Amino acid sequence: MNDKVKDAVAAVAGNRATVRMEGARAGIVLDATGLTPTARDALEAAVRDAAALPGVDEVRVVVTAERVARQLVAVASGKGGVGKSTLAANLAIALAKAGRRVGLVDADIYGPSQPRLMQVEGTRPTANDKVLDPVPTPYGVPLLSMGQLVDPGRALAWRGPMAAGALGQLVEADWGATDTLVLDLPPGTGDVQLTMVQKYKAAGAVIVSTPQDLALIDATRAIDLFDKAGVPIIGLVENMAGYVCPHCGESSDPFGNGGAEAAAARLNIPFLGRIPLTIAIRTASDAGEPPAAGNGADAAAFHAIAARVDAWLKER
Ligand SMILES: Nc1ncnc2c1ncn2[C@@H]1O[C@H](COP(=O)(O)OP(=O)(O)OP(=O)(O)O)[C@@H](O)[C@H]1O
């Protein structure tokens, strides 16, 4: 009897279940770590059914779950248009390829672009007891975006507490087994960013900047914001660094060269790497095919940055 019940339960729950028989009573401990509430309920029901073999009078199931230790990585920039969302999407995908269970939160209330970047434009998340279910994407990184909650153009009108409340729903959604949450913050260093950073205690922040001086001054302000909130800076990424000609492959530096790396050294923060300015990155992004998901020439730059972020997170 003992073995029959064990086999039947193992057939539906694998090594998540431990069975103990006491006479005709089956006591089952079920490890639901990382499952969504729906999956957990379904598994519990399946285990009950499986154990209820002839000769078993009673089935008791105790469901346990370890808390998933989740690290939140904020991606920020001092001003808009520097490629923060592009970096966040590709970083999330590259971290997932490196073996992490990654989710992506698009908190950019001014221009939520992740649904397009991650090829899930027009999707809406479902909710369970008011807790949102992240939307799967073709890249193995589930997503929740402000753009999925409000109509295009409306997001801009959200300010202060209203935005903070809505953003909270995204971070506190049912992220299940996700161990790494990449947070694409709104550009700049205003109230909304400060609230997010303080409330959700990111493990660290990645700052994105272009090589221009002005962008770097803005980036310095973003670094200050995290410093004041006690969030460590993982490092600085230089985006649009050098233009790579699609015809001859030659690289030129319309905005100068090495500015971000020098600034990182001056500010005493790690330099995580540079992403070139290429037409391929823009067209792939617009088409919802982030370069990091493929093996093209630009993928390597994103993977190198992700490897540094991954190493930094592991050391914490
Ligand atoms: N390295 C790059 N090479 C070419 N185009 C890029 C690169 N990085 C970003 N872009 C393009 O620049 C534009 C702005 O990028 P993105 O939306 O990622 O910036 P952002 O900083 O998130 O802007 P926002 O302030 O709107 O949130 C997009 O069209 C994107 O495809």
mmCIF file of C-alpha atoms and ligand atoms in Angstrom:
data_model
loop_
_atom_site.group_PDB
_atom_site.id
_atom_site.type_symbol
_atom_site.label_atom_id
_atom_site.label_comp_id
_atom_site.label_asym_id
_atom_site.label_seq_id
_atom_site.Cartn_x
_atom_site.Cartn_y
_atom_site.Cartn_z
ATOM 1 C CA MET A 1 0.000 0.000 0.000
ATOM 2 C CA ASN A 2 2.760 2.338 1.094
ATOM 3 C CA ASP A 3 4.646 2.076 -2.200
ATOM 4 C CA LYS A 4 1.516 2.259 -4.335
ATOM 5 C CA VAL A 5 0.526 5.588 -2.786
ATOM 6 C CA LYS A 6 4.069 6.919 -3.047
ATOM 7 C CA ASP A 7 4.267 5.968 -6.726
ATOM 8 C CA ALA A 8 0.874 7.441 -7.507
ATOM 9 C CA VAL A 9 1.764 10.734 -5.808
ATOM 10 C CA ALA A 10 5.225 10.851 -7.395
ATOM 11 C CA ALA A 11 3.606 10.416 -10.804
ATOM 12 C CA VAL A 12 1.814 13.761 -10.435
ATOM 13 C CA ALA A 13 4.134 15.700 -8.130
ATOM 14 C CA GLY A 14 7.614 14.287 -8.788
ATOM 15 C CA ASN A 15 9.992 15.054 -5.938
ATOM 16 C CA ARG A 16 7.850 17.906 -4.640
ATOM 17 C CA ALA A 17 5.870 15.493 -2.459
ATOM 18 C CA THR A 18 6.880 13.405 0.550
ATOM 19 C CA VAL A 19 4.397 10.711 1.557
ATOM 20 C CA ARG A 20 4.026 9.040 4.943
ATOM 21 C CA MET A 21 1.468 6.339 5.563
ATOM 22 C CA GLU A 22 0.063 5.760 9.006
ATOM 23 C CA GLY A 23 -2.259 2.842 8.736
ATOM 24 C CA ALA A 24 -4.905 3.851 6.195
ATOM 25 C CA ARG A 25 -4.073 7.551 6.479
ATOM 26 C CA ALA A 26 -1.802 9.268 3.945
ATOM 27 C CA GLY A 27 0.130 12.311 5.162
ATOM 28 C CA ILE A 28 1.661 14.283 2.321
ATOM 29 C CA VAL A 29 3.990 17.277 2.514
ATOM 30 C CA LEU A 30 3.948 19.186 -0.747
ATOM 31 C CA ASP A 31 6.660 21.686 -1.632
ATOM 32 C CA ALA A 32 5.048 24.423 -3.724
ATOM 33 C CA THR A 33 8.097 26.690 -3.911
ATOM 34 C CA GLY A 34 7.937 28.943 -6.937
ATOM 35 C CA LEU A 35 4.480 27.886 -8.102
ATOM 36 C CA THR A 36 1.744 30.400 -8.819
ATOM 37 C CA PRO A 37 -1.364 30.101 -6.591
ATOM 38 C CA THR A 38 -3.282 28.543 -9.480
ATOM 39 C CA ALA A 39 -0.582 25.947 -10.171
ATOM 40 C CA ARG A 40 -0.247 25.240 -6.442
ATOM 41 C CA ASP A 41 -4.001 24.597 -6.068
ATOM 42 C CA ALA A 42 -4.032 22.376 -9.156
ATOM 43 C CA LEU A 43 -1.075 20.346 -7.894
ATOM 44 C CA GLU A 44 -2.616 19.941 -4.443
ATOM 45 C CA ALA A 45 -5.857 18.667 -5.986
ATOM 46 C CA ALA A 46 -3.952 16.280 -8.260
ATOM 47 C CA VAL A 47 -1.980 14.924 -5.297
ATOM 48 C CA ARG A 48 -5.182 14.375 -3.287
ATOM 49 C CA ASP A 49 -6.762 12.481 -6.171
ATOM 50 C CA ALA A 50 -3.662 10.403 -6.781
ATOM 51 C CA ALA A 51 -3.342 9.385 -3.135
ATOM 52 C CA ALA A 52 -7.002 8.447 -2.726
ATOM 53 C CA LEU A 53 -6.449 4.824 -3.743
ATOM 54 C CA PRO A 54 -8.749 2.058 -2.535
ATOM 55 C CA GLY A 55 -7.759 1.264 1.043
ATOM 56 C CA VAL A 56 -6.746 4.843 1.880
ATOM 57 C CA ASP A 57 -9.265 6.335 4.318
ATOM 58 C CA GLU A 58 -7.905 9.820 4.648
ATOM 59 C CA VAL A 59 -5.496 12.065 2.740
ATOM 60 C CA ARG A 60 -3.878 14.996 4.525
ATOM 61 C CA VAL A 61 -1.852 17.444 2.493
ATOM 62 C CA VAL A 62 0.363 20.118 4.008
ATOM 63 C CA VAL A 63 1.612 22.652 1.472
ATOM 64 C CA THR A 64 4.902 24.378 2.176
ATOM 65 C CA ALA A 65 6.864 26.928 0.152
ATOM 66 C CA GLU A 66 10.226 28.513 0.585
ATOM 67 C CA ARG A 67 10.272 32.242 0.121
ATOM 68 C CA VAL A 68 12.075 32.967 -3.099
ATOM 69 C CA ALA A 69 14.881 35.408 -2.381
ATOM 70 C CA ARG A 70 14.367 37.901 -5.188
ATOM 71 C CA GLN A 71 16.891 40.471 -6.265
ATOM 72 C CA LEU A 72 15.623 43.647 -7.849
ATOM 73 C CA VAL A 73 17.845 45.385 -10.371
ATOM 74 C CA ALA A 74 16.802 48.959 -11.175
ATOM 75 C CA VAL A 75 17.763 50.325 -14.588
ATOM 76 C CA ALA A 76 17.837 54.105 -14.500
ATOM 77 C CA SER A 77 18.965 57.107 -16.471
ATOM 78 C CA GLY A 78 19.288 60.771 -15.699
ATOM 79 C CA LYS A 79 17.279 61.753 -18.754
ATOM 80 C CA GLY A 80 15.046 60.242 -21.415
ATOM 81 C CA GLY A 81 15.966 58.745 -24.751
ATOM 82 C CA VAL A 82 19.382 57.352 -23.798
ATOM 83 C CA GLY A 83 18.362 53.720 -24.390
ATOM 84 C CA LYS A 84 17.388 52.750 -20.842
ATOM 85 C CA SER A 85 14.449 50.602 -21.973
ATOM 86 C CA THR A 86 16.531 48.961 -24.689
ATOM 87 C CA LEU A 87 19.201 48.106 -22.128
ATOM 88 C CA ALA A 88 16.638 46.862 -19.563
ATOM 89 C CA ALA A 89 14.996 44.492 -22.080
ATOM 90 C CA ASN A 90 18.291 43.094 -23.339
ATOM 91 C CA LEU A 91 19.776 42.844 -19.843
ATOM 92 C CA ALA A 92 16.715 40.883 -18.677
ATOM 93 C CA ILE A 93 16.986 38.470 -21.619
ATOM 94 C CA ALA A 94 20.752 38.068 -21.243
ATOM 95 C CA LEU A 95 20.431 37.407 -17.486
ATOM 96 C CA ALA A 96 17.801 34.755 -18.265
ATOM 97 C CA LYS A 97 20.172 33.158 -20.779
ATOM 98 C CA ALA A 98 22.800 33.137 -18.028
ATOM 99 C CA GLY A 99 20.499 30.906 -15.967
ATOM 100 C CA ARG A 100 18.524 33.334 -13.831
ATOM 101 C CA ARG A 101 14.745 33.285 -13.569
ATOM 102 C CA VAL A 102 14.076 36.827 -14.685
ATOM 103 C CA GLY A 103 11.010 39.030 -14.756
ATOM 104 C CA LEU A 104 10.779 42.505 -16.256
ATOM 105 C CA VAL A 105 8.830 45.423 -14.782
ATOM 106 C CA ASP A 106 8.287 48.414 -17.039
ATOM 107 C CA ALA A 107 7.707 51.282 -14.625
ATOM 108 C CA ASP A 108 8.218 53.951 -17.264
ATOM 109 C CA ILE A 109 4.981 55.896 -16.839
ATOM 110 C CA TYR A 110 5.983 58.471 -19.450
ATOM 111 C CA GLY A 111 6.639 56.088 -22.306
ATOM 112 C CA PRO A 112 6.190 52.418 -21.484
ATOM 113 C CA SER A 113 7.943 50.694 -24.385
ATOM 114 C CA GLN A 114 8.585 47.173 -23.066
ATOM 115 C CA PRO A 115 5.442 45.558 -24.558
ATOM 116 C CA ARG A 116 6.732 46.524 -28.017
ATOM 117 C CA LEU A 117 10.347 45.623 -27.280
ATOM 118 C CA MET A 118 9.332 42.216 -25.885
ATOM 119 C CA GLN A 119 6.810 41.543 -28.674
ATOM 120 C CA VAL A 120 3.681 41.440 -26.520
ATOM 121 C CA GLU A 121 2.077 44.700 -27.597
ATOM 122 C CA GLY A 122 -1.658 44.801 -26.933
ATOM 123 C CA THR A 123 -1.601 42.154 -24.175
ATOM 124 C CA ARG A 124 -3.249 42.714 -20.799
ATOM 125 C CA PRO A 125 -2.316 40.834 -17.651
ATOM 126 C CA THR A 126 -4.951 38.800 -15.847
ATOM 127 C CA ALA A 127 -5.349 39.135 -12.088
ATOM 128 C CA ASN A 128 -6.026 36.721 -9.267
ATOM 129 C CA ASP A 129 -7.484 38.317 -6.127
ATOM 130 C CA LYS A 130 -6.227 41.675 -7.438
ATOM 131 C CA VAL A 131 -2.686 40.270 -7.765
ATOM 132 C CA LEU A 132 -1.469 40.611 -11.345
ATOM 133 C CA ASP A 133 -0.134 37.664 -13.339
ATOM 134 C CA PRO A 134 2.892 38.652 -15.418
ATOM 135 C CA VAL A 135 2.473 38.213 -19.176
ATOM 136 C CA PRO A 136 4.755 35.606 -20.797
ATOM 137 C CA THR A 137 6.951 36.851 -23.660
ATOM 138 C CA PRO A 138 8.680 34.935 -26.474
ATOM 139 C CA TYR A 139 12.004 35.464 -24.677
ATOM 140 C CA GLY A 140 11.354 33.519 -21.465
ATOM 141 C CA VAL A 141 11.107 36.724 -19.457
ATOM 142 C CA PRO A 142 7.598 37.495 -18.185
ATOM 143 C CA LEU A 143 6.630 41.152 -18.256
ATOM 144 C CA LEU A 144 4.401 43.624 -16.498
ATOM 145 C CA SER A 145 4.231 47.118 -17.918
ATOM 146 C CA MET A 146 2.418 50.345 -17.180
ATOM 147 C CA GLY A 147 1.619 50.186 -20.890
ATOM 148 C CA GLN A 148 -0.523 47.097 -20.235
ATOM 149 C CA LEU A 149 -2.558 48.834 -17.539
ATOM 150 C CA VAL A 150 -3.446 52.116 -19.207
ATOM 151 C CA ASP A 151 -4.308 53.204 -22.723
ATOM 152 C CA PRO A 152 -1.464 54.673 -24.760
ATOM 153 C CA GLY A 153 -1.140 58.382 -24.038
ATOM 154 C CA ARG A 154 -2.951 58.180 -20.705
ATOM 155 C CA ALA A 155 0.107 57.118 -18.746
ATOM 156 C CA LEU A 156 1.621 60.565 -19.077
ATOM 157 C CA ALA A 157 -1.095 62.036 -16.872
ATOM 158 C CA TRP A 158 -0.148 59.844 -13.902
ATOM 159 C CA ARG A 159 1.770 61.612 -11.233
ATOM 160 C CA GLY A 160 2.931 61.123 -7.678
ATOM 161 C CA PRO A 161 0.974 58.789 -5.449
ATOM 162 C CA MET A 162 -1.280 57.527 -8.231
ATOM 163 C CA ALA A 163 1.679 56.387 -10.288
ATOM 164 C CA ALA A 164 3.426 54.972 -7.226
ATOM 165 C CA GLY A 165 0.312 52.926 -6.368
ATOM 166 C CA ALA A 166 0.036 51.490 -9.852
ATOM 167 C CA LEU A 167 3.742 50.732 -9.995
ATOM 168 C CA GLY A 168 3.452 48.872 -6.702
ATOM 169 C CA GLN A 169 0.989 46.474 -8.354
ATOM 170 C CA LEU A 170 3.606 45.643 -10.960
ATOM 171 C CA VAL A 171 6.399 44.881 -8.488
ATOM 172 C CA GLU A 172 4.125 43.071 -6.036
ATOM 173 C CA ALA A 173 2.562 40.869 -8.696
ATOM 174 C CA ASP A 174 2.652 37.076 -8.649
ATOM 175 C CA TRP A 175 6.251 36.654 -9.800
ATOM 176 C CA GLY A 176 6.345 33.008 -8.717
ATOM 177 C CA ALA A 177 9.819 31.502 -9.020
ATOM 178 C CA THR A 178 11.370 34.665 -10.465
ATOM 179 C CA ASP A 179 14.668 35.306 -8.669
ATOM 180 C CA THR A 180 15.692 38.452 -10.519
ATOM 181 C CA LEU A 181 13.395 41.360 -11.295
ATOM 182 C CA VAL A 182 14.697 43.939 -13.751
ATOM 183 C CA LEU A 183 12.970 47.264 -13.174
ATOM 184 C CA ASP A 184 12.891 49.744 -16.057
ATOM 185 C CA LEU A 185 12.442 53.009 -14.147
ATOM 186 C CA PRO A 186 11.013 56.211 -15.604
ATOM 187 C CA PRO A 187 13.823 58.474 -16.875
ATOM 188 C CA GLY A 188 15.056 61.207 -14.557
ATOM 189 C CA THR A 189 15.344 61.636 -10.838
ATOM 190 C CA GLY A 190 11.945 62.898 -9.669
ATOM 191 C CA ASP A 191 9.480 61.878 -6.961
ATOM 192 C CA VAL A 192 8.212 58.750 -8.677
ATOM 193 C CA GLN A 193 11.711 57.338 -9.065
ATOM 194 C CA LEU A 194 12.610 58.187 -5.475
ATOM 195 C CA THR A 195 9.469 56.501 -4.118
ATOM 196 C CA MET A 196 10.135 53.360 -6.166
ATOM 197 C CA VAL A 197 13.755 53.126 -5.126
ATOM 198 C CA GLN A 198 13.027 53.667 -1.437
ATOM 199 C CA LYS A 199 10.011 51.419 -1.242
ATOM 200 C CA TYR A 200 11.298 48.425 -3.189
ATOM 201 C CA LYS A 201 14.901 48.451 -1.974
ATOM 202 C CA ALA A 202 16.626 47.409 -5.149
ATOM 203 C CA ALA A 203 19.657 45.152 -4.703
ATOM 204 C CA GLY A 204 21.441 47.526 -7.010
ATOM 205 C CA ALA A 205 21.085 49.971 -9.868
ATOM 206 C CA VAL A 206 22.443 50.060 -13.395
ATOM 207 C CA ILE A 207 22.778 53.586 -14.780
ATOM 208 C CA VAL A 208 22.558 54.106 -18.529
ATOM 209 C CA SER A 209 24.116 57.105 -20.206
ATOM 210 C CA THR A 210 25.149 58.243 -23.660
ATOM 211 C CA PRO A 211 28.649 59.624 -24.146
ATOM 212 C CA GLN A 212 27.590 63.278 -24.274
ATOM 213 C CA ASP A 213 28.608 65.425 -21.352
ATOM 214 C CA LEU A 214 25.074 66.562 -20.677
ATOM 215 C CA ALA A 215 23.797 63.022 -20.381
ATOM 216 C CA LEU A 216 26.658 62.251 -18.023
ATOM 217 C CA ILE A 217 25.785 65.177 -15.773
ATOM 218 C CA ASP A 218 22.238 63.844 -15.660
ATOM 219 C CA ALA A 219 23.602 60.363 -14.965
ATOM 220 C CA THR A 220 25.524 61.794 -12.000
ATOM 221 C CA ARG A 221 22.235 63.072 -10.624
ATOM 222 C CA ALA A 222 20.730 59.586 -10.980
ATOM 223 C CA ILE A 223 23.713 58.122 -9.131
ATOM 224 C CA ASP A 224 23.124 60.645 -6.304
ATOM 225 C CA LEU A 225 19.492 59.563 -6.067
ATOM 226 C CA PHE A 226 20.497 55.944 -5.444
ATOM 227 C CA ASP A 227 23.257 56.937 -3.052
ATOM 228 C CA LYS A 228 20.811 58.910 -0.933
ATOM 229 C CA ALA A 229 18.353 56.006 -0.943
ATOM 230 C CA GLY A 230 21.117 53.615 0.142
ATOM 231 C CA VAL A 231 20.931 51.519 -3.042
ATOM 232 C CA PRO A 232 24.338 50.404 -4.339
ATOM 233 C CA ILE A 233 25.290 51.240 -7.915
ATOM 234 C CA ILE A 234 26.111 48.090 -9.893
ATOM 235 C CA GLY A 235 27.712 50.232 -12.546
ATOM 236 C CA LEU A 236 27.432 52.546 -15.515
ATOM 237 C CA VAL A 237 26.601 51.469 -19.084
ATOM 238 C CA GLU A 238 27.549 53.671 -22.000
ATOM 239 C CA ASN A 239 24.952 53.388 -24.749
ATOM 240 C CA MET A 240 25.169 54.711 -28.310
ATOM 241 C CA ALA A 241 28.922 54.672 -27.929
ATOM 242 C CA GLY A 242 30.410 54.963 -31.376
ATOM 243 C CA TYR A 243 28.429 54.631 -34.589
ATOM 244 C CA VAL A 244 28.966 51.402 -36.479
ATOM 245 C CA CYS A 245 28.412 51.941 -40.216
ATOM 246 C CA PRO A 246 26.063 49.247 -41.555
ATOM 247 C CA HIS A 247 27.883 49.293 -44.912
ATOM 248 C CA CYS A 248 31.554 49.115 -44.069
ATOM 249 C CA GLY A 249 31.413 48.159 -40.371
ATOM 250 C CA GLU A 250 33.747 51.012 -39.440
ATOM 251 C CA SER A 251 33.126 52.625 -36.057
ATOM 252 C CA SER A 252 33.158 56.407 -35.595
ATOM 253 C CA ASP A 253 32.441 58.479 -32.504
ATOM 254 C CA PRO A 254 29.934 61.258 -33.243
ATOM 255 C CA PHE A 255 29.476 61.957 -29.517
ATOM 256 C CA GLY A 256 33.067 61.484 -28.394
ATOM 257 C CA ASN A 257 34.625 58.419 -26.884
ATOM 258 C CA GLY A 258 35.353 57.083 -23.418
ATOM 259 C CA GLY A 259 33.376 59.785 -21.586
ATOM 260 C CA ALA A 260 31.278 57.361 -19.578
ATOM 261 C CA GLU A 261 34.211 55.156 -18.626
ATOM 262 C CA ALA A 262 36.161 58.183 -17.439
ATOM 263 C CA ALA A 263 33.100 59.434 -15.550
ATOM 264 C CA ALA A 264 32.663 56.038 -13.902
ATOM 265 C CA ALA A 265 36.284 56.097 -12.755
ATOM 266 C CA ARG A 266 35.885 59.643 -11.440
ATOM 267 C CA LEU A 267 32.689 58.727 -9.590
ATOM 268 C CA ASN A 268 34.290 55.557 -8.298
ATOM 269 C CA ILE A 269 31.656 53.225 -9.705
ATOM 270 C CA PRO A 270 32.198 50.185 -11.941
ATOM 271 C CA PHE A 271 32.008 50.596 -15.712
ATOM 272 C CA LEU A 272 29.877 47.753 -17.082
ATOM 273 C CA GLY A 273 30.502 48.194 -20.783
ATOM 274 C CA ARG A 274 29.442 50.017 -23.900
ATOM 275 C CA ILE A 275 26.776 49.341 -26.505
ATOM 276 C CA PRO A 276 27.441 50.758 -29.967
ATOM 277 C CA LEU A 277 24.972 52.913 -31.871
ATOM 278 C CA THR A 278 23.819 50.680 -34.722
ATOM 279 C CA ILE A 279 20.871 50.696 -37.050
ATOM 280 C CA ALA A 280 20.503 46.963 -36.347
ATOM 281 C CA ILE A 281 19.788 47.614 -32.643
ATOM 282 C CA ARG A 282 17.109 50.154 -33.472
ATOM 283 C CA THR A 283 15.354 48.129 -36.151
ATOM 284 C CA ALA A 284 15.495 44.902 -34.119
ATOM 285 C CA SER A 285 14.105 46.742 -31.072
ATOM 286 C CA ASP A 286 11.288 48.280 -33.112
ATOM 287 C CA ALA A 287 10.445 44.831 -34.468
ATOM 288 C CA GLY A 288 10.217 43.346 -30.952
ATOM 289 C CA GLU A 289 13.331 41.244 -31.441
ATOM 290 C CA PRO A 290 15.851 42.318 -28.801
ATOM 291 C CA PRO A 291 19.404 41.659 -30.046
ATOM 292 C CA ALA A 292 20.341 39.793 -26.826
ATOM 293 C CA ALA A 293 17.845 37.070 -27.757
ATOM 294 C CA GLY A 294 19.829 36.228 -30.893
ATOM 295 C CA ASN A 295 23.451 35.614 -31.793
ATOM 296 C CA GLY A 296 24.032 38.705 -33.915
ATOM 297 C CA ALA A 297 26.977 41.052 -33.634
ATOM 298 C CA ASP A 298 25.293 43.225 -30.981
ATOM 299 C CA ALA A 299 24.260 40.360 -28.700
ATOM 300 C CA ALA A 300 27.778 39.957 -27.280
ATOM 301 C CA ALA A 301 27.881 43.486 -25.879
ATOM 302 C CA PHE A 302 24.656 42.926 -23.925
ATOM 303 C CA HIS A 303 25.799 39.506 -22.714
ATOM 304 C CA ALA A 304 29.083 40.915 -21.436
ATOM 305 C CA ILE A 305 27.208 43.532 -19.406
ATOM 306 C CA ALA A 306 24.773 40.897 -18.094
ATOM 307 C CA ALA A 307 27.699 38.692 -17.031
ATOM 308 C CA ARG A 308 29.062 41.552 -14.904
ATOM 309 C CA VAL A 309 25.651 42.220 -13.374
ATOM 310 C CA ASP A 310 25.179 38.496 -12.702
ATOM 311 C CA ALA A 311 28.574 38.282 -10.968
ATOM 312 C CA TRP A 312 27.788 41.373 -8.901
ATOM 313 C CA LEU A 313 24.431 39.922 -7.787
ATOM 314 C CA LYS A 314 26.031 36.591 -6.867
ATOM 315 C CA GLU A 315 28.531 38.302 -4.617
ATOM 316 C CA ARG A 316 25.852 39.914 -2.528
HETATM 317 N N1 LIG B 1 22.579 51.351 -29.107
HETATM 318 C C1 LIG B 1 21.578 51.777 -29.859
HETATM 319 N N2 LIG B 1 21.697 51.854 -31.210
HETATM 320 C C2 LIG B 1 20.682 52.299 -31.971
HETATM 321 N N3 LIG B 1 19.510 52.711 -31.501
HETATM 322 C C3 LIG B 1 19.326 52.654 -30.169
HETATM 323 C C4 LIG B 1 20.341 52.186 -29.275
HETATM 324 N N4 LIG B 1 19.848 52.240 -28.015
HETATM 325 C C5 LIG B 1 18.593 52.719 -28.120
HETATM 326 N N5 LIG B 1 18.277 52.985 -29.396
HETATM 327 C C6 LIG B 1 17.021 53.542 -29.930
HETATM 328 O O1 LIG B 1 16.847 54.818 -29.322
HETATM 329 C C7 LIG B 1 15.469 55.049 -29.023
HETATM 330 C C8 LIG B 1 15.328 55.337 -27.524
HETATM 331 O O2 LIG B 1 15.688 54.157 -26.814
HETATM 332 P P1 LIG B 1 14.913 53.714 -25.483
HETATM 333 O O3 LIG B 1 13.436 53.790 -25.682
HETATM 334 O O4 LIG B 1 15.503 52.440 -25.042
HETATM 335 O O5 LIG B 1 15.386 54.895 -24.543
HETATM 336 P P2 LIG B 1 14.892 55.297 -23.096
HETATM 337 O O6 LIG B 1 16.053 55.908 -22.429
HETATM 338 O O7 LIG B 1 14.237 54.160 -22.447
HETATM 339 O O8 LIG B 1 13.845 56.367 -23.480
HETATM 340 P P3 LIG B 1 12.559 56.868 -22.655
HETATM 341 O O9 LIG B 1 13.010 58.122 -22.049
HETATM 342 O O10 LIG B 1 11.551 57.085 -23.745
HETATM 343 O O11 LIG B 1 12.181 55.829 -21.696
HETATM 344 C C9 LIG B 1 14.735 53.809 -29.495
HETATM 345 O O12 LIG B 1 14.246 54.031 -30.803
HETATM 346 C C10 LIG B 1 15.810 52.723 -29.531
HETATM 347 O O13 LIG B 1 15.554 51.707 -30.487
#
